[in-house]
PDB file of C-alpha atoms in Angstrom:
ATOM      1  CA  UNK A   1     -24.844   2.428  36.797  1.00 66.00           C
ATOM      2  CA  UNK A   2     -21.757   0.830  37.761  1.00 73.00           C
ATOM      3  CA  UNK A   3     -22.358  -2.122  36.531  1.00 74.00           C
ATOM      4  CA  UNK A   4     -23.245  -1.058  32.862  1.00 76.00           C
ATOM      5  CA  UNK A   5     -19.855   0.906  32.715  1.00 73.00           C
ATOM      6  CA  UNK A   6     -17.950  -2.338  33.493  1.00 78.00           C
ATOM      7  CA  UNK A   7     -20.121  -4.282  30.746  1.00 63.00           C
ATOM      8  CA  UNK A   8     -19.290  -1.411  28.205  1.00 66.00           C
ATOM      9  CA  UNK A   9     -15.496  -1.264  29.022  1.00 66.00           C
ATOM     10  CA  UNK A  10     -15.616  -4.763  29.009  1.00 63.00           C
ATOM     11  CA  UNK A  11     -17.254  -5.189  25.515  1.00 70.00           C
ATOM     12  CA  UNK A  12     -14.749  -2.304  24.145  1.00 65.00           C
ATOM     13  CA  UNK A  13     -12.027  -4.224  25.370  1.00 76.00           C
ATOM     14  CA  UNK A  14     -13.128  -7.124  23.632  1.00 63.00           C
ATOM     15  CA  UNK A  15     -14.065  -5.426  20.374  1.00 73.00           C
ATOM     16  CA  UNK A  16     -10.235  -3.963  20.670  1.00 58.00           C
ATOM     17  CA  UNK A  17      -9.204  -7.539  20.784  1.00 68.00           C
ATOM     18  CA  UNK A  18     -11.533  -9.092  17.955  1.00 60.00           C
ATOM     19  CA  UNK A  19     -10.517  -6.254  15.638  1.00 60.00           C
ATOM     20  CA  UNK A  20      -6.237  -6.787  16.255  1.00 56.00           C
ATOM     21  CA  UNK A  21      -6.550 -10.564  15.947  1.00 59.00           C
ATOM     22  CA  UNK A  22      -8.607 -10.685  12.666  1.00 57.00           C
ATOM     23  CA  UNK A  23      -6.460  -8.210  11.161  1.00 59.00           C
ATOM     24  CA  UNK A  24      -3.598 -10.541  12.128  1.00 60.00           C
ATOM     25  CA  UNK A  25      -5.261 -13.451  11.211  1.00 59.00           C
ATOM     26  CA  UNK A  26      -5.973 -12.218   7.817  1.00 58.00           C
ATOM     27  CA  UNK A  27      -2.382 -11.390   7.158  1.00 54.00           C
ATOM     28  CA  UNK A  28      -1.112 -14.944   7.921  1.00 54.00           C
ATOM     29  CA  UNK A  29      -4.051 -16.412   6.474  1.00 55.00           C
ATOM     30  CA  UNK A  30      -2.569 -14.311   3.253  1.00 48.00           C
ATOM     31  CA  UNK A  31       0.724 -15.557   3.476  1.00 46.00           C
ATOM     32  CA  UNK A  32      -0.328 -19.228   3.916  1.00 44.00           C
ATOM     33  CA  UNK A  33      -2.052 -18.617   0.789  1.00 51.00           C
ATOM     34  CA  UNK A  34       0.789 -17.668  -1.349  1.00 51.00           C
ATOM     35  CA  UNK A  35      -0.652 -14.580  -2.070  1.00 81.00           C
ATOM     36  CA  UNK A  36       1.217 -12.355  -0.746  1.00 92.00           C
ATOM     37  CA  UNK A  37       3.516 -10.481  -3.505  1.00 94.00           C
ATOM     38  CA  UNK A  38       6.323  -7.250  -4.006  1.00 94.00           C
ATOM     39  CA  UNK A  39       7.116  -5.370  -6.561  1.00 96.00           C
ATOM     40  CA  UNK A  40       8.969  -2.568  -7.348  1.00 97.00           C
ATOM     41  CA  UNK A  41       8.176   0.349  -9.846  1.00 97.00           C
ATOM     42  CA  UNK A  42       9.220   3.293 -11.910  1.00 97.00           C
ATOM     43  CA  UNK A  43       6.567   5.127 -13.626  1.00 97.00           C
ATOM     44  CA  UNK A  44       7.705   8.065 -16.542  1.00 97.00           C
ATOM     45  CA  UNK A  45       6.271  11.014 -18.295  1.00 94.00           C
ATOM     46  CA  UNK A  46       5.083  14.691 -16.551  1.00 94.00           C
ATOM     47  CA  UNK A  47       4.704  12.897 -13.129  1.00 94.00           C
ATOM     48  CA  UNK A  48       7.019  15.287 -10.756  1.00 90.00           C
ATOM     49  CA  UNK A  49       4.943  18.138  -9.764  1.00 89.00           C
ATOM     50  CA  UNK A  50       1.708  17.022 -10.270  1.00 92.00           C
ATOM     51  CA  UNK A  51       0.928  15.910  -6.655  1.00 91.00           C
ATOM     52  CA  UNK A  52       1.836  11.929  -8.224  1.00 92.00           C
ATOM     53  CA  UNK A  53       3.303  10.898  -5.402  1.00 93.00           C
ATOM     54  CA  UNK A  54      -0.138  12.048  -3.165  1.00 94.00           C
ATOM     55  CA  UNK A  55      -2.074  10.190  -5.107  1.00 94.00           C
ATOM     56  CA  UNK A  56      -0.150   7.091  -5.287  1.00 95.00           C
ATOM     57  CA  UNK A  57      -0.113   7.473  -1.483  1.00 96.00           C
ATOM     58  CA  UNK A  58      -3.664   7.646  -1.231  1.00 95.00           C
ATOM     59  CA  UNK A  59      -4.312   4.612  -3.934  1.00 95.00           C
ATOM     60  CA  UNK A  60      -1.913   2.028  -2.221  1.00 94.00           C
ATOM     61  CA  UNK A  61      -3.406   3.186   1.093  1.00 95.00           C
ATOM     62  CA  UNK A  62      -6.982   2.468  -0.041  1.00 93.00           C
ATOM     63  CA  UNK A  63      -5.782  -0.840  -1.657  1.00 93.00           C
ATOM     64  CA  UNK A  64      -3.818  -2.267   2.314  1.00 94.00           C
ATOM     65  CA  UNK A  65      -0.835  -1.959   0.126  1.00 96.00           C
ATOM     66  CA  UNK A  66       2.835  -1.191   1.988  1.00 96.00           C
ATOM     67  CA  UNK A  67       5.503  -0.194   0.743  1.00 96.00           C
ATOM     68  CA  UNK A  68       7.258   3.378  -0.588  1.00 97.00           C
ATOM     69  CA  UNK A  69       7.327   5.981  -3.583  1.00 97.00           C
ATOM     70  CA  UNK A  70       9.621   8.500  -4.298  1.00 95.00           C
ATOM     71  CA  UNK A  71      10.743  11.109  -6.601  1.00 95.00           C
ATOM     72  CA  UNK A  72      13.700  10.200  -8.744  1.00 95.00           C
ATOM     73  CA  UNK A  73      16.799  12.757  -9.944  1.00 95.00           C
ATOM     74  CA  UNK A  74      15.792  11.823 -13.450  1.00 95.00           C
ATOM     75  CA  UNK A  75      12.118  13.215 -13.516  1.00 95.00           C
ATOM     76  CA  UNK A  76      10.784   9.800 -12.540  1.00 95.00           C
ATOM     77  CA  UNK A  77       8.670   8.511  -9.559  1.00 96.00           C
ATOM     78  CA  UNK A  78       9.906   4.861  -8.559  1.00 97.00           C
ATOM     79  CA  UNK A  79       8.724   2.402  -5.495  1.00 96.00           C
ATOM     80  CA  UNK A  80       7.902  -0.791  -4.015  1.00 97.00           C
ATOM     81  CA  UNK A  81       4.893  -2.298  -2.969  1.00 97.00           C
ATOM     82  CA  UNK A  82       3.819  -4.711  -1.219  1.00 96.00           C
ATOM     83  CA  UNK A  83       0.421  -6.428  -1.122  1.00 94.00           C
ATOM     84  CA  UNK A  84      -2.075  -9.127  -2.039  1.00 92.00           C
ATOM     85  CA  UNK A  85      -1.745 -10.040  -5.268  1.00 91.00           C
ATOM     86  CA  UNK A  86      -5.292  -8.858  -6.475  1.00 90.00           C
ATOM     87  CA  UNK A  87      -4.348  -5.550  -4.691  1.00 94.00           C
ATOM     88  CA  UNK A  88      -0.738  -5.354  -6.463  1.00 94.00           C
ATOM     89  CA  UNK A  89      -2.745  -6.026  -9.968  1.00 93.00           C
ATOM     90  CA  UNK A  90      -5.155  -3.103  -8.860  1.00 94.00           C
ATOM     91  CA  UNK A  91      -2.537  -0.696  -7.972  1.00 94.00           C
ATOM     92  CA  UNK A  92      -0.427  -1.776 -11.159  1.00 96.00           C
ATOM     93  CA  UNK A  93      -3.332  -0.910 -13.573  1.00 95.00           C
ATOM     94  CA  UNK A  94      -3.565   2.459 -11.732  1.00 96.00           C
ATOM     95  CA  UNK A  95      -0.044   3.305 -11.881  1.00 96.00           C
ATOM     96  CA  UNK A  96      -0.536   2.228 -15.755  1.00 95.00           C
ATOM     97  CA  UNK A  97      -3.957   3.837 -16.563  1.00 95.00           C
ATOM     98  CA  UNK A  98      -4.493   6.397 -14.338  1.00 93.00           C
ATOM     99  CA  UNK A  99      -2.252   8.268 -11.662  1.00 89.00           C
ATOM    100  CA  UNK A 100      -2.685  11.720 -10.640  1.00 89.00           C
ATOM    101  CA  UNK A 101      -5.404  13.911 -12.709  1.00 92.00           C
ATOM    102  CA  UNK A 102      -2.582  16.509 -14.238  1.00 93.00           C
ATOM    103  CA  UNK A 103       0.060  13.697 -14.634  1.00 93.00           C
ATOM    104  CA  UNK A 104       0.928  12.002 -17.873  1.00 94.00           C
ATOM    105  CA  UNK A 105       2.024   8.305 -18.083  1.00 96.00           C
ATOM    106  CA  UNK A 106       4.063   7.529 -20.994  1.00 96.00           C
ATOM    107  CA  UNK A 107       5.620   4.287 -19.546  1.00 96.00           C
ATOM    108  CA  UNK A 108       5.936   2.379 -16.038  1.00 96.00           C
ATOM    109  CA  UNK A 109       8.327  -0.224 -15.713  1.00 97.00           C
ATOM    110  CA  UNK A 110       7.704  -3.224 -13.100  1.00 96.00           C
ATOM    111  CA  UNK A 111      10.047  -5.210 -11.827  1.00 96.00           C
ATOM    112  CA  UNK A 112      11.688  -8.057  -9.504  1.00 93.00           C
ATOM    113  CA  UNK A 113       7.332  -9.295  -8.587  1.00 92.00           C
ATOM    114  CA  UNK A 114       8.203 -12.361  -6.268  1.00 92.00           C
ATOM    115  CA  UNK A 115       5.856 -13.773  -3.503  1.00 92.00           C
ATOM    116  CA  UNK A 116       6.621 -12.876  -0.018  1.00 92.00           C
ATOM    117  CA  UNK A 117       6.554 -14.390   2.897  1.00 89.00           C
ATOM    118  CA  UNK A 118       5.500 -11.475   5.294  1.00 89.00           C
ATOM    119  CA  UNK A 119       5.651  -7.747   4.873  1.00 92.00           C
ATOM    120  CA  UNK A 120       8.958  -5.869   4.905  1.00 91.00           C
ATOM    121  CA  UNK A 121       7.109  -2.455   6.026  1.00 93.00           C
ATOM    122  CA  UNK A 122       4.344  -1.530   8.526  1.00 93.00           C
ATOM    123  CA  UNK A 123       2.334   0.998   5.886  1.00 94.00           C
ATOM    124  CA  UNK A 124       2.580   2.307   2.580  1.00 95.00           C
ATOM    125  CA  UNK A 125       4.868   6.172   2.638  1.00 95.00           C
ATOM    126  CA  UNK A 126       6.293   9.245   0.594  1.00 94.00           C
ATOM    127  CA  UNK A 127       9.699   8.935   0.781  1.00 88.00           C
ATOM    128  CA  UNK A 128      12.183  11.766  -0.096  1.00 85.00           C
TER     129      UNK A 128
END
């Protein structure tokens, strides 16, 4: 009985270690690849009390996107984001076309996209 304990810590220790290396692997491979992008954002309209922010959260989350969003003083919600560059496109489109279900988007405004070399934050965050 012993025995198969030590196998099965052994094997979790080892899946542990598989999963933390690929995910690290993928990010550099990423970055060798150029595709690696930022941008930052500021999307208008009714998007301030309509849970925008939530669902921007929950978007960039589901895309491996990092980076921020915030509400602005002037009825606005602006960000960065950080990404692969398919991902950024995705999340761009939904800041564009879609947002949160009782928002309206009249315009977003995108600006200062560069490549990056490596991520400047650990996840994707409400700020306020």
């Amino acid at each position: 009985m012993q025995n198969i304990q030590t196998v099965l810590l052994a094997l979790a220790i080892f899946t542990v270690t598989v999963v933390f290396y690929l995910k690290g692997f993928l990010t550099n491979f990423r970055m060798a690849q150029g595709g690696l992008r930022a941008v930052d954002y500021e999307v208008f309209g009714r998007v301030q009390g309509v849970f925008f922010r939530k669902f921007t959260n929950d978007k960039a989350n589901s895309l491996g996107l990092r980076g921020w969003v915030k509400n602005t003083r002037d009825q606005t919600v602006k960000g960065q984001m950080e990404g692969d560059a398919s991902d950024i496109s995705d999340m761009k489109n939904w800041l564009q076309e879609t947002g949160s279900p009782m928002s309206r988007i009249d315009k977003v405004v995108f600006n200062n996209e560069r490549p990056v070399d490596q991520f400047s934050f650990e996840n994707f965050k409400v700020s306020h």
